[in-house]
Short mmCIF file of C-alpha atoms in Angstrom, two decimals:
data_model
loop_
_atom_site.label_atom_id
_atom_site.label_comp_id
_atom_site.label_asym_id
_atom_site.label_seq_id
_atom_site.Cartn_x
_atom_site.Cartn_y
_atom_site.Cartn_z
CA UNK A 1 26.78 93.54 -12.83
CA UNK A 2 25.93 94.87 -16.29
CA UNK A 3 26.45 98.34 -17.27
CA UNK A 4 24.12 100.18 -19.02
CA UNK A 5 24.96 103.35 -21.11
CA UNK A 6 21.97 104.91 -23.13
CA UNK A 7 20.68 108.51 -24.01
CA UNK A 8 17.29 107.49 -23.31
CA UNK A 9 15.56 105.46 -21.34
CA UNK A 10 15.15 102.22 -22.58
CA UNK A 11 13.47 98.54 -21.85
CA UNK A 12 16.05 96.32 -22.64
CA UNK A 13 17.72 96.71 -19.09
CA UNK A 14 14.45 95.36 -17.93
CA UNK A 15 15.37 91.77 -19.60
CA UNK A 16 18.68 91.20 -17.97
CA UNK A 17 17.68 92.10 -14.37
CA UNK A 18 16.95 88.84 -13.46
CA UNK A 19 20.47 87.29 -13.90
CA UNK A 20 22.42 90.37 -13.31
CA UNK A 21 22.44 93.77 -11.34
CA UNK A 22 21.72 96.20 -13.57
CA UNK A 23 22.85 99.67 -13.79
CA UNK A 24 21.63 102.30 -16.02
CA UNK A 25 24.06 105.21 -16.76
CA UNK A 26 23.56 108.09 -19.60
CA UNK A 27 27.50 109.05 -19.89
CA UNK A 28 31.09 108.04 -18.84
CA UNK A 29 31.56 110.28 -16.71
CA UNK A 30 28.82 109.08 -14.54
CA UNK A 31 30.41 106.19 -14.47
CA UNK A 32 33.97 107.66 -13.19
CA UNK A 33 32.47 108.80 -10.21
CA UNK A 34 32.13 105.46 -8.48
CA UNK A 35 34.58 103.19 -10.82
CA UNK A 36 32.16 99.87 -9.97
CA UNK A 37 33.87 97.60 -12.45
CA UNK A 38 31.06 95.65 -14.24
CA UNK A 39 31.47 92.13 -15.77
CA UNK A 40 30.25 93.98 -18.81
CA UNK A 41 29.28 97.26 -20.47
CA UNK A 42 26.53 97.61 -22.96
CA UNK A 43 25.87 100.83 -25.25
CA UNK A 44 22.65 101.53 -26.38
CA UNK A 45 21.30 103.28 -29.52
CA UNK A 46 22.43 103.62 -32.81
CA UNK A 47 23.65 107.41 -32.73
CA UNK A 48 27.11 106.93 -33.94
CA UNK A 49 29.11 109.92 -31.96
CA UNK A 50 27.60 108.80 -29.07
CA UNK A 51 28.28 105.41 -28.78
CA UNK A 52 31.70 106.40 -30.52
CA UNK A 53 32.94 108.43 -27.73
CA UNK A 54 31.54 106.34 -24.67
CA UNK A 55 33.46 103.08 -26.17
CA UNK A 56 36.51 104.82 -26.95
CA UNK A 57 36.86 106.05 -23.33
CA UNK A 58 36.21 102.64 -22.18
CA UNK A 59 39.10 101.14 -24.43
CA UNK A 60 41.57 103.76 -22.97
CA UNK A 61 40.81 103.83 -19.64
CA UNK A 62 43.85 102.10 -17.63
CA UNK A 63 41.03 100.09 -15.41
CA UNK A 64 38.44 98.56 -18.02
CA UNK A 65 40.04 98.76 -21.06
CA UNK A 66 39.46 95.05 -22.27
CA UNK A 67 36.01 94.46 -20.11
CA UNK A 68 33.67 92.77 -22.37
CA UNK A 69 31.76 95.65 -24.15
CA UNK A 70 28.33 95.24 -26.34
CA UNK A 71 26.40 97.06 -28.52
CA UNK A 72 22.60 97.06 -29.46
CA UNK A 73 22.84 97.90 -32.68
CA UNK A 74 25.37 97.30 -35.18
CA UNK A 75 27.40 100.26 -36.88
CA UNK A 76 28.50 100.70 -40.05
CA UNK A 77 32.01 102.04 -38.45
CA UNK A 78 35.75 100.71 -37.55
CA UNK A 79 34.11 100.85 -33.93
CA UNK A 80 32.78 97.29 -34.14
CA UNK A 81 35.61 95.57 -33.90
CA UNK A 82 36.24 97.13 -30.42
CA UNK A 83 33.07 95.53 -29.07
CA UNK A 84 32.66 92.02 -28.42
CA UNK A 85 29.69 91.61 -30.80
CA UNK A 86 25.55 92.61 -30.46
CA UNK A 87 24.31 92.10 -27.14
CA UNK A 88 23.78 88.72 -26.64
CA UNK A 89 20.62 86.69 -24.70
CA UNK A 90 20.84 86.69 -21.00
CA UNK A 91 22.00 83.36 -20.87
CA UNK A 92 24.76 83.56 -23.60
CA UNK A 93 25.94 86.49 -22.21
CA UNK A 94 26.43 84.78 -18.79
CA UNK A 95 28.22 82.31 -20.48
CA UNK A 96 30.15 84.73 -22.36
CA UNK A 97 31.04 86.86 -18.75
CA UNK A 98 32.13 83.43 -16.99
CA UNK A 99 34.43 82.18 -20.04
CA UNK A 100 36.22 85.59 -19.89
CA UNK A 101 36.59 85.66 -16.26
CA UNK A 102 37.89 82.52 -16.54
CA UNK A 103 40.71 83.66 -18.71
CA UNK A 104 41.41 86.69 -16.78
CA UNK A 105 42.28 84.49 -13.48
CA UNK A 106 44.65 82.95 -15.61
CA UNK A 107 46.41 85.81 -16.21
CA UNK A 108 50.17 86.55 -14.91
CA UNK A 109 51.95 90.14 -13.93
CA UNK A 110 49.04 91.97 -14.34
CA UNK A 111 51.30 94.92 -13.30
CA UNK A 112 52.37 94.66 -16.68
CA UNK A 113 49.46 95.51 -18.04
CA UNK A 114 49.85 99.19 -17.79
CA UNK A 115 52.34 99.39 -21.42
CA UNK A 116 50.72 99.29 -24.25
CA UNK A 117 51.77 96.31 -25.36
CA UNK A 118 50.55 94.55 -22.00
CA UNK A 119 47.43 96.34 -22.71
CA UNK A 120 46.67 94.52 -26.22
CA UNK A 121 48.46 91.09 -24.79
CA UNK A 122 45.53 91.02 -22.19
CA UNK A 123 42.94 91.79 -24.68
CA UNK A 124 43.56 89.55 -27.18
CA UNK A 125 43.93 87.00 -23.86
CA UNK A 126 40.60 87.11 -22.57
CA UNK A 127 39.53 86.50 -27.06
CA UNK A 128 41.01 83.56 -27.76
CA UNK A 129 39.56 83.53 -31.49
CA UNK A 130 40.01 87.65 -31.94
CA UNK A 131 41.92 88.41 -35.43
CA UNK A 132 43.21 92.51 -35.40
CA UNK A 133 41.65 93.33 -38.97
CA UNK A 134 42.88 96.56 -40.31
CA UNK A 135 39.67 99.12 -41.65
CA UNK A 136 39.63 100.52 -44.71
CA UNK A 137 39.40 104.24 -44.62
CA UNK A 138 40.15 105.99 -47.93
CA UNK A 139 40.71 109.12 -46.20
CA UNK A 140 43.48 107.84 -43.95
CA UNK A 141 46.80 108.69 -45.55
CA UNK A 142 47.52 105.04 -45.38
CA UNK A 143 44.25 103.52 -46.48
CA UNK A 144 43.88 101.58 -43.63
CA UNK A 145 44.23 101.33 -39.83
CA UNK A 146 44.22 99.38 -36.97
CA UNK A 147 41.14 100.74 -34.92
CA UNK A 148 42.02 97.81 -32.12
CA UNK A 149 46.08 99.15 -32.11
CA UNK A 150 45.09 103.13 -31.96
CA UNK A 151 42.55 102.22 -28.80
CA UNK A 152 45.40 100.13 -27.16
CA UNK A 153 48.51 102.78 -27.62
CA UNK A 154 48.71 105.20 -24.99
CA UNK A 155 50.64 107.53 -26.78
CA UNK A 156 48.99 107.83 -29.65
CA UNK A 157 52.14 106.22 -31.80
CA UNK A 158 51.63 105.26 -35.43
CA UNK A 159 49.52 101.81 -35.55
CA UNK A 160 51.86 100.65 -38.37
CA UNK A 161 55.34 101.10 -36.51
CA UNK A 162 53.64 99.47 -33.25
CA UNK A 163 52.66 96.34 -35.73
CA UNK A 164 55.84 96.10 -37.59
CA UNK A 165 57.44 95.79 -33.65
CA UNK A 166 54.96 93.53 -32.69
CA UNK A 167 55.65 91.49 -35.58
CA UNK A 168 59.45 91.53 -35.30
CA UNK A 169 59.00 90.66 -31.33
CA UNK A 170 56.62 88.11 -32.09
CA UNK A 171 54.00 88.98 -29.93
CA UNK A 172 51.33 89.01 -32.94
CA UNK A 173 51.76 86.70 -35.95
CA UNK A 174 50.36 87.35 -39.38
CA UNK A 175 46.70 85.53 -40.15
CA UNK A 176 46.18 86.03 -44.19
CA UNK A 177 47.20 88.54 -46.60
CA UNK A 178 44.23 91.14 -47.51
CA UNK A 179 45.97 93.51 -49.19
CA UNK A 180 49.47 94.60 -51.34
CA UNK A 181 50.14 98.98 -51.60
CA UNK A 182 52.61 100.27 -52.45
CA UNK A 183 53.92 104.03 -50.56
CA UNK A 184 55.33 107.29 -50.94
CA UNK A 185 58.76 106.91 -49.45
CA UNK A 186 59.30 109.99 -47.43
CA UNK A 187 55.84 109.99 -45.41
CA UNK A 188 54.14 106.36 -46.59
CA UNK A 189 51.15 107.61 -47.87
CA UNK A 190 49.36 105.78 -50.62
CA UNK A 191 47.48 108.80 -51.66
CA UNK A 192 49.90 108.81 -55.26
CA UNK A 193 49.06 110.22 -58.64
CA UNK A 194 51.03 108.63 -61.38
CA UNK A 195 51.87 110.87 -64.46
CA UNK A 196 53.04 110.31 -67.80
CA UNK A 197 56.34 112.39 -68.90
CA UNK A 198 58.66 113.20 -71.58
CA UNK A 199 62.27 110.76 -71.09
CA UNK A 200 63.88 113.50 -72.69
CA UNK A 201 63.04 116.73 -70.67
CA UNK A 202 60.62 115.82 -67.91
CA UNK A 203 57.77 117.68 -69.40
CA UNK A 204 54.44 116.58 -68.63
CA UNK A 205 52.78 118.23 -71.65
CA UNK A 206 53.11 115.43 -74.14
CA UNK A 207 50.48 114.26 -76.93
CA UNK A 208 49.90 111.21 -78.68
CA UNK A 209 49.84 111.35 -81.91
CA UNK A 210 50.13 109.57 -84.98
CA UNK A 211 53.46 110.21 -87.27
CA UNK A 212 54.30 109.38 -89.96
CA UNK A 213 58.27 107.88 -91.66
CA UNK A 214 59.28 109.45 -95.42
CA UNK A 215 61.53 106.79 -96.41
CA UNK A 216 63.29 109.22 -98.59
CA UNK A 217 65.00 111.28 -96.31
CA UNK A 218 64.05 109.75 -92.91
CA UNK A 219 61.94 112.62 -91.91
CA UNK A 220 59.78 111.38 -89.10
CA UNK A 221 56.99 113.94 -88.04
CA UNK A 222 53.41 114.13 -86.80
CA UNK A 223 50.65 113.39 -89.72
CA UNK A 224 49.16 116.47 -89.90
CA UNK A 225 52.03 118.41 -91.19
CA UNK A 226 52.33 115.40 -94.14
CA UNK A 227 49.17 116.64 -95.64
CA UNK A 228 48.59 118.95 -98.24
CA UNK A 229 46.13 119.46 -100.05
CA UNK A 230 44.42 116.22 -99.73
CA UNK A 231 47.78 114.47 -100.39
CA UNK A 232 50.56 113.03 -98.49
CA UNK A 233 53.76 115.54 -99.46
CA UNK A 234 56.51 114.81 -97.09
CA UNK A 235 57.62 118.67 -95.55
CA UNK A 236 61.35 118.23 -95.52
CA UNK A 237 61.99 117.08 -98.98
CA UNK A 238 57.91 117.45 -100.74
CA UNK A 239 57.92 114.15 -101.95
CA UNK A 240 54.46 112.58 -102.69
CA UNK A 241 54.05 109.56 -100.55
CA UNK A 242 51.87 106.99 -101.98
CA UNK A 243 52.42 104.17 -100.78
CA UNK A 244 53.03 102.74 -97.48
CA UNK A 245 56.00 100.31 -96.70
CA UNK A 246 57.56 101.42 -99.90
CA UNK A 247 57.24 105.58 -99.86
CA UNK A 248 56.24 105.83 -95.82
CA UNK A 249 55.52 103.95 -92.74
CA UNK A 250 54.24 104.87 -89.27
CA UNK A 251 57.03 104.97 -86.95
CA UNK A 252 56.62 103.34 -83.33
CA UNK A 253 57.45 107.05 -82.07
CA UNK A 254 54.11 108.23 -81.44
CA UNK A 255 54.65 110.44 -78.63
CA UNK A 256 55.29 113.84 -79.47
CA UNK A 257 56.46 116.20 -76.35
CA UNK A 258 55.59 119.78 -76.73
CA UNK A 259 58.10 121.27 -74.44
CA UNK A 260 61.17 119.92 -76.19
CA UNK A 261 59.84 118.29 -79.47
CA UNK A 262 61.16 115.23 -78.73
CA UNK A 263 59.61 111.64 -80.22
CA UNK A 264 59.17 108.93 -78.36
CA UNK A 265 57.55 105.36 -78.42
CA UNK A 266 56.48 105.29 -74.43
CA UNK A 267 56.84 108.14 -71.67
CA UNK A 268 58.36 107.71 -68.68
CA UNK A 269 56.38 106.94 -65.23
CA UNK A 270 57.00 109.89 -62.71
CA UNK A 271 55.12 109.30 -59.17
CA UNK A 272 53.52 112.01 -56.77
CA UNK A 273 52.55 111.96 -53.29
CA UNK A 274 49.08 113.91 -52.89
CA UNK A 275 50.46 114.28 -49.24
CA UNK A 276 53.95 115.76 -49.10
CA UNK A 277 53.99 116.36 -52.75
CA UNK A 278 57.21 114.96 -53.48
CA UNK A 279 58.05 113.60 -56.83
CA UNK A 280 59.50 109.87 -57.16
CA UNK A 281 59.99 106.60 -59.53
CA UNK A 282 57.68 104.13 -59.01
CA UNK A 283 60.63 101.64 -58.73
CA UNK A 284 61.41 103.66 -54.83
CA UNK A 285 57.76 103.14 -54.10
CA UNK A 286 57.78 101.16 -51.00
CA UNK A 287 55.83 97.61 -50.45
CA UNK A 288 53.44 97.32 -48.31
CA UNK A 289 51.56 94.29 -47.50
CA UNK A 290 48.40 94.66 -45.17
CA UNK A 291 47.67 91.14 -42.91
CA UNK A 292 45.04 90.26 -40.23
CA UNK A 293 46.45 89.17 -37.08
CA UNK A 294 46.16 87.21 -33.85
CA UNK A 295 47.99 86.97 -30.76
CA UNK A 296 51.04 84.10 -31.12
CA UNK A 297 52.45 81.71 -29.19
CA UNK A 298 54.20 84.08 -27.46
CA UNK A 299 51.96 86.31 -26.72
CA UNK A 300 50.08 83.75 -24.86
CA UNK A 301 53.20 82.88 -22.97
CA UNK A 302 53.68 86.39 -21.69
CA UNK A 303 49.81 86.33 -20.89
CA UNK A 304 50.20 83.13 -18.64
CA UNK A 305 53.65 82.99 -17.42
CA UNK A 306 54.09 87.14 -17.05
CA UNK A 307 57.28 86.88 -18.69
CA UNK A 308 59.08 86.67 -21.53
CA UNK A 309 61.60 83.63 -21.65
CA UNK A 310 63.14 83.60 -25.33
CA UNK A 311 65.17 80.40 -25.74
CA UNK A 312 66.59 81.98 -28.65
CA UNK A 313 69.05 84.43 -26.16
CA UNK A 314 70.86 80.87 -24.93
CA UNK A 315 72.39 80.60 -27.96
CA UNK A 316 73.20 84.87 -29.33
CA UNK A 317 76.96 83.19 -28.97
CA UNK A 318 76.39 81.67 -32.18
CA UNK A 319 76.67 84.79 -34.36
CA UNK A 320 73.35 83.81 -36.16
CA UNK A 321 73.05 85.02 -39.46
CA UNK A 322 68.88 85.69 -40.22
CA UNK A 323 67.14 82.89 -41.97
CA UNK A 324 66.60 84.45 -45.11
CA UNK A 325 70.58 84.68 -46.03
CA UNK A 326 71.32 81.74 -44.80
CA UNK A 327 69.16 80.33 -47.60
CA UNK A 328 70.35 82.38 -50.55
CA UNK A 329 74.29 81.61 -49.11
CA UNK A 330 72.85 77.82 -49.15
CA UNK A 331 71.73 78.15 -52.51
CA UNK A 332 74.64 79.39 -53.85
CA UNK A 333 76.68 76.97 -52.51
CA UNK A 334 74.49 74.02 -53.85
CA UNK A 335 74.18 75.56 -57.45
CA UNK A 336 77.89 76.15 -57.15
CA UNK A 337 78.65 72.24 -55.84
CA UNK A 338 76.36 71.14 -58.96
CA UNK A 339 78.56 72.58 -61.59
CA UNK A 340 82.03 72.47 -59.76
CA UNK A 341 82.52 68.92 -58.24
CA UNK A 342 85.62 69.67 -56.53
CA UNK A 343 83.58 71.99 -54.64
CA UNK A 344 82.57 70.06 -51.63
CA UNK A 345 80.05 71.44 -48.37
CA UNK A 346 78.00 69.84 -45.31
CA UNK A 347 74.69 71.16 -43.98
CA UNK A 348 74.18 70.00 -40.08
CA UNK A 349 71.23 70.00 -38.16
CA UNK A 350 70.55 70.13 -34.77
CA UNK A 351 67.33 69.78 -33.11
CA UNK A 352 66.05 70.39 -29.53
CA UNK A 353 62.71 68.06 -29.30
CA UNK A 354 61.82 68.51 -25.58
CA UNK A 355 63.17 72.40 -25.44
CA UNK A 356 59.84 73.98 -25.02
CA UNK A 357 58.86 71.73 -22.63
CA UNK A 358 62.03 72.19 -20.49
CA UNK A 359 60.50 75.74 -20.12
CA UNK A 360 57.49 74.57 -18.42
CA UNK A 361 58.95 72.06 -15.69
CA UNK A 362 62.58 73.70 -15.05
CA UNK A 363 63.78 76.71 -13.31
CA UNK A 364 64.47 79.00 -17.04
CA UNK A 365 67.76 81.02 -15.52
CA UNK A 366 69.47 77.14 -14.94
CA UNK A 367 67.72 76.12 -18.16
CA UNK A 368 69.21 79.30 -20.17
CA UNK A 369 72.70 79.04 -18.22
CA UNK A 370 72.89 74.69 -20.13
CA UNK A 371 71.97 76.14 -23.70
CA UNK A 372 74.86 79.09 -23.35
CA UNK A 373 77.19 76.48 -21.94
CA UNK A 374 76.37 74.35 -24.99
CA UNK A 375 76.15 77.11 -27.58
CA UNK A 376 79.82 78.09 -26.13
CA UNK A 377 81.50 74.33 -26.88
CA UNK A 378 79.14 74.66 -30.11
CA UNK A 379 81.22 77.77 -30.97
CA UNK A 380 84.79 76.84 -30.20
CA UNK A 381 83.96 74.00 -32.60
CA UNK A 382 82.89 76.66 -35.06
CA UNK A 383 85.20 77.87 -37.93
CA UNK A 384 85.13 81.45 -39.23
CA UNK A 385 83.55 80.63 -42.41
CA UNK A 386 80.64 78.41 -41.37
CA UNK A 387 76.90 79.92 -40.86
CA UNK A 388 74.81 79.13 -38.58
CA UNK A 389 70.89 79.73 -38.35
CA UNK A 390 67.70 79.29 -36.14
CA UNK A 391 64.50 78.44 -38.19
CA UNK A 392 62.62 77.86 -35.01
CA UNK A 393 63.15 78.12 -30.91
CA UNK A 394 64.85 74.64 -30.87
CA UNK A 395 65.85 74.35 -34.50
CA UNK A 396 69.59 75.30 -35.50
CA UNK A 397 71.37 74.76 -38.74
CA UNK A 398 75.16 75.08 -39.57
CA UNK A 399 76.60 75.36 -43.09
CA UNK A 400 80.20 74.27 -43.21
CA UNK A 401 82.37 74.91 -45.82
CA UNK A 402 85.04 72.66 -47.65
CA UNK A 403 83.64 69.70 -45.56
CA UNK A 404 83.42 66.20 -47.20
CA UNK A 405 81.70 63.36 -45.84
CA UNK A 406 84.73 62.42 -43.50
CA UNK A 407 84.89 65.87 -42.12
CA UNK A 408 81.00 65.62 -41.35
CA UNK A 409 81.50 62.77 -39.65
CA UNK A 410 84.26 63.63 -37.36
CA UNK A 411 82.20 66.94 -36.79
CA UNK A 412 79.48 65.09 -35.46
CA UNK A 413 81.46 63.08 -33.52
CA UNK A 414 82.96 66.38 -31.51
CA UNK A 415 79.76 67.97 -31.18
CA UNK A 416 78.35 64.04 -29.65
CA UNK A 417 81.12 64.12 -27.05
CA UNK A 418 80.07 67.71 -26.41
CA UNK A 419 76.24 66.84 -25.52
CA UNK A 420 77.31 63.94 -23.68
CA UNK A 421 79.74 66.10 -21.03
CA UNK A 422 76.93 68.54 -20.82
CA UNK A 423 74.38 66.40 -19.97
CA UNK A 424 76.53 64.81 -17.56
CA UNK A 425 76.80 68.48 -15.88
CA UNK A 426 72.77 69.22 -15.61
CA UNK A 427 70.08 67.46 -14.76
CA UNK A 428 68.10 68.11 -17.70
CA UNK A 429 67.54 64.95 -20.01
CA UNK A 430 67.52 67.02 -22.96
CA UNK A 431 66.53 65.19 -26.00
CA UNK A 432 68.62 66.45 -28.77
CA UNK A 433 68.61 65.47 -32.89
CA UNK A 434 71.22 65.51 -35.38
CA UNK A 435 70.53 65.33 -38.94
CA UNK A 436 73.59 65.77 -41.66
CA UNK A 437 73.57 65.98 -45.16
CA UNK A 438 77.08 66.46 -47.95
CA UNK A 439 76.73 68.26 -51.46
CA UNK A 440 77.62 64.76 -52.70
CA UNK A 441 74.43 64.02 -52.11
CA UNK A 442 72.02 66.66 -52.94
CA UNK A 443 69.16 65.99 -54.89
CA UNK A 444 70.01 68.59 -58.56
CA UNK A 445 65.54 69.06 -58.12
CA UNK A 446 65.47 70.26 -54.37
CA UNK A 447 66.58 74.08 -54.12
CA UNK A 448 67.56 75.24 -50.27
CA UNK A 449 64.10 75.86 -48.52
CA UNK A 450 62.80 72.59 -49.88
CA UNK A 451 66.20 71.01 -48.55
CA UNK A 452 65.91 72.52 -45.44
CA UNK A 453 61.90 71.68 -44.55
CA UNK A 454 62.41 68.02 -45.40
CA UNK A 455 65.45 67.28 -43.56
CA UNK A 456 63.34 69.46 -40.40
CA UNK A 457 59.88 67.20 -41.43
CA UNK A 458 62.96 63.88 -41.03
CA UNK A 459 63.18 65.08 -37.43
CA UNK A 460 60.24 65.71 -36.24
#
C-alpha cells in the first residue's frame, strides 16, 4: 500500500494504482486514526510547511519512523535528506519497497528499536548507501546540524553530543571531512566577532597611524604632530628633520591607542561570542571539525545480531592505554634509543586473524570467557612499566621496556607456552600472530605510526 498525503486533489495517485493500493490522505492525523502501516508514504506539493510538518511527524512517530518516505517535488530545505529521494516510477519504486523489506526481515531485537539510538541503527539499516550530512544553517548557533539526528532523538538532546557518543561507541564512523570551526568555549557557538585591542590596556579604541622616530632624542610620535609649518620640526626637542635614516625614520610602532597612549607594532586578538557574549583568546577557541557519516561495522552488527558483542571487553585486564599515547610514548622511546645506545626496548605484536569470525560460529559468553583467560596469563606476564594497546578488535601491541633481543625472545617464548595451554583448554582453534621487533633494529626513517602499520600490513 502507498500512502498518499496531499492538500489537494491530485492525479498522480491515479498512476500507481495498478501495482499498489492506494490511499489518499490530506493530513497526519487522518492517518493516526487507523495506523495502516504502508510500504511507503508519499507527500505531495511543494508548499514547504506543509510537507515540513507531515514528514517530521512521520520521522518521530515510534511506529513508521524509518518507512520509506517520498516527495514530489524537491525542496530547497534540510528536509530532503529525511526522504528517500523524488518519487520514483511505479516499477522502481516496487523495487525500491521489496529491497527495503528485505532488509527489515533481517533485522534483530526490534524491541530495541524504541532508544534513540536503535531508532537511527534501523534507519540507516534499511539505507545501506545513506551518509548523515550535516546542513548548513547560518542561523543555527552552530552553523550546522544534523536534520537526520534531531528527527531520530526523542528527547530533543543536542545533535552534536549524540554524534560525538556515537562516534566514541562506534556505532557511526566518520565519511570525509567538510568542514574545520572553531567555537566559543562556554556555549560552542561559532557566531564570534574578532576585535583588535590595545596589549597594553585592553582598549578597543586604537588607530593606525603613521609615526614618525627623531633620532636626536628618540622621540617617537604620530606624524601629524612632526609638522609645522610645512616642515618636519620634531616637538620634544624642535629639531628640523630633513632627512630620513640620518635625522628620522618611521618606527614599526604604528599603532597608536587612544585610551592609554600607548605604541605598538600589532594589537592583540580579543574574541567575542555574539551568543553568550563572553570575551576570550582565540588560542581557547575550541576545534571543531564537521564530517559526513555512515553507519559502521558495528552498527550493522547490532542491526543483525541485536546485540552488541565488543571483543575489546575480553581483554579491559590489560590496562590499555588509548592508541594515541601509546604512539607518542613509542616515539619517544625510539628517538631516545637513536641517540642513547645503551638504551635498549622491544615492541610485540599480537594478532587475532580468525577473532571476528569466532563471533559468528561460537557461543560469544564461552568465546569472551577464552580471551579474559588469555588476557589474565597475558597480564601476569606483564611488568609495571610496559604499555599495552589495541589498534583494532583483534590487534594488540605491547611496548616493553629495557628488553634486548634475548629478553624478546624468552618473552615470546612464555607468552607461546601460554597460547598453547589455552588452546588445549577450549575448543576454539584460534589462529593467533606474533610479530616482534628490538630498537636495535629500527629503521632511523620510520617514526612510530609508520612502524606500527607495516609491522600490522606484515601480518595480515
Amino acid at each position: 500500500m502507498l500512502i498518499f498525503f496531499s492538500q489537494e486533489t491530485s492525479n498522480i495517485p491515479e498512476l500507481y494504482k495498478i501495482p499498489f493500493d492506494v490511499q489518499q490522505l490530506s493530513d497526519f492525523a487522518e492517518w493516526e486514526k487507523n495506523r495502516i502501516v504502508p510500504s511507503a508514504f508519499v507527500i505531495e506539493g511543494n508548499d514547504h510547511p506543509y510537507v515540513s510538518s507531515i514528514l517530521g511527524k512521520i520521522r518521530r512517530d515510534s511506529e513508521v519512523f524509518a518507512s520509506l518516505c517520498f516527495s514530489t517535488v524537491l525542496l530547497p530545505s534540510s528536509d530532503n535528506s529525511l526522504f528517500d529521494g523524488i518519487l520514483p516510477p511505479p516499477l522502481e519504486l516496487q523495487k525500491q519497497i521489496e529491497a527495503a523489506q528485505d532488509l527489515s526481515r533481517s533485522l534483530k531485537g526490534k524491541d530495541n528499536y524504541l532508544t534513540h539510538q536503535g531508532r537511527l541503527i534501523n534507519y540507516l539499516w534499511l539505507r545501506p548507501n545513506y551518509i548523515v550530512q550535516p546542513w548548513h544553517e547560518w542561523k543555527n548557533p552552530r552553523f550546522y546540524r544534523y536534520p537526520l539526528l534531531e528527527a531520530m532523538s526523542l528527547d530533543q538532546s543536542d545533535s552534536f553530543e549524540w554524534l560525538r557518543n556515537l562516534a566514541n561507541s562506534k556505532i557511526l564512523e566518520p565519511v570525509s571531512l567538510l568542514d574545520r570551526q572553531r567555537e566559543c568555549m562556554y556555549c560552542r557557538s561559532s557566531h564570534l566577532s574578532f576585535v583588535d585591542i590595545c596589549p597594553n590596556c585592553s582598549s578597543i579604541d586604537i588607530k593606525l597611524q603613521p609615526s614618525l622616530h627623531c633620532f636626536t632624542c628618540g622621540c617617537v610620535d604620530a606624524q601629524d604632530k612632526f609638522m609645522h609649518s610645512g616642515t618636519l620640526v620634531c616637538p620634544k626637542c624642535h629639531t628640523h628633520l630633513r632627512h630620513i635614516g640620518s635625522d628620522y625614520d618611521r618606527p614599526l610602532e604604528n599603532y597608536s591607542c587612544h585610551a592609554c597612549h600607548h605604541a605598538f607594532v600589532e594589537g592583540d586578538v580579543q574574541v567575542r561570542c555574539a551568543i553568550c557574549e563572553k570575551d576570550m583568546n582565540p588560542n581557547e577557541l575550541i576545534l571543531n571539525e564537521i564530517h559526513s557519516w555512515r553507519l559502521s561495522d558495528k552498527g550493522r552488527t547490532i542491526a543483525f545480531r541485536g546485540e552488541v558483542f565488543d571483543l575489546s571487553s575480553g581483554f579491559n585486564q590489560l590496562d590499555f592505554i588509548s592508541r594515541e599515547l601509546f604512539i607518542h610514548d613509542l616515539d619517544w622511546m625510539m628517538v631516545m634509543a637513536r641517540r642513547y645506545p645503551n638504551i635498549n626496548f622491544s615492541l610485540f605484536g599480537i594478532y587475532f586473524a580468525n577473532l571476528p569470525d569466532l563471533v559468528e560460529l561460537f557461543n560469544h559468553a564461552r568465546l569472551l570467557q577464552m580471551l579474559e583467560s588469555f588476557a589474565q596469563r597475558l597480564r601476569n606476564l606483564l611488568r609495571t612499566p610496559d604499555l599495552s594497546t589495541r589498534t583494532a578488535e583483534n590487534m594488540l601491541w605491547l611496548l616493553l621496556p629495557n628488553t634486548d633481543e634475548q629478553g624478546l625472545m624468552g618473552f615470546q617464548t612464555r607468552i607461546e607456552k601460554s597460547m598453547d595451554m589455552l588452546l588445549e583448554e577450549s575448543e576454539y582453534k584460534l589462529d593467533f600472530r606474533f610479530i616482534t621487533v628490538n630498537s636495535q633494529k629500527l629503521s632511523n626513517k620510520e617514526n612510530a605510526e609508520l612502524l606500527l602499520a607495516r609491522l600490522f600490513g606484515e601480518l595480515l
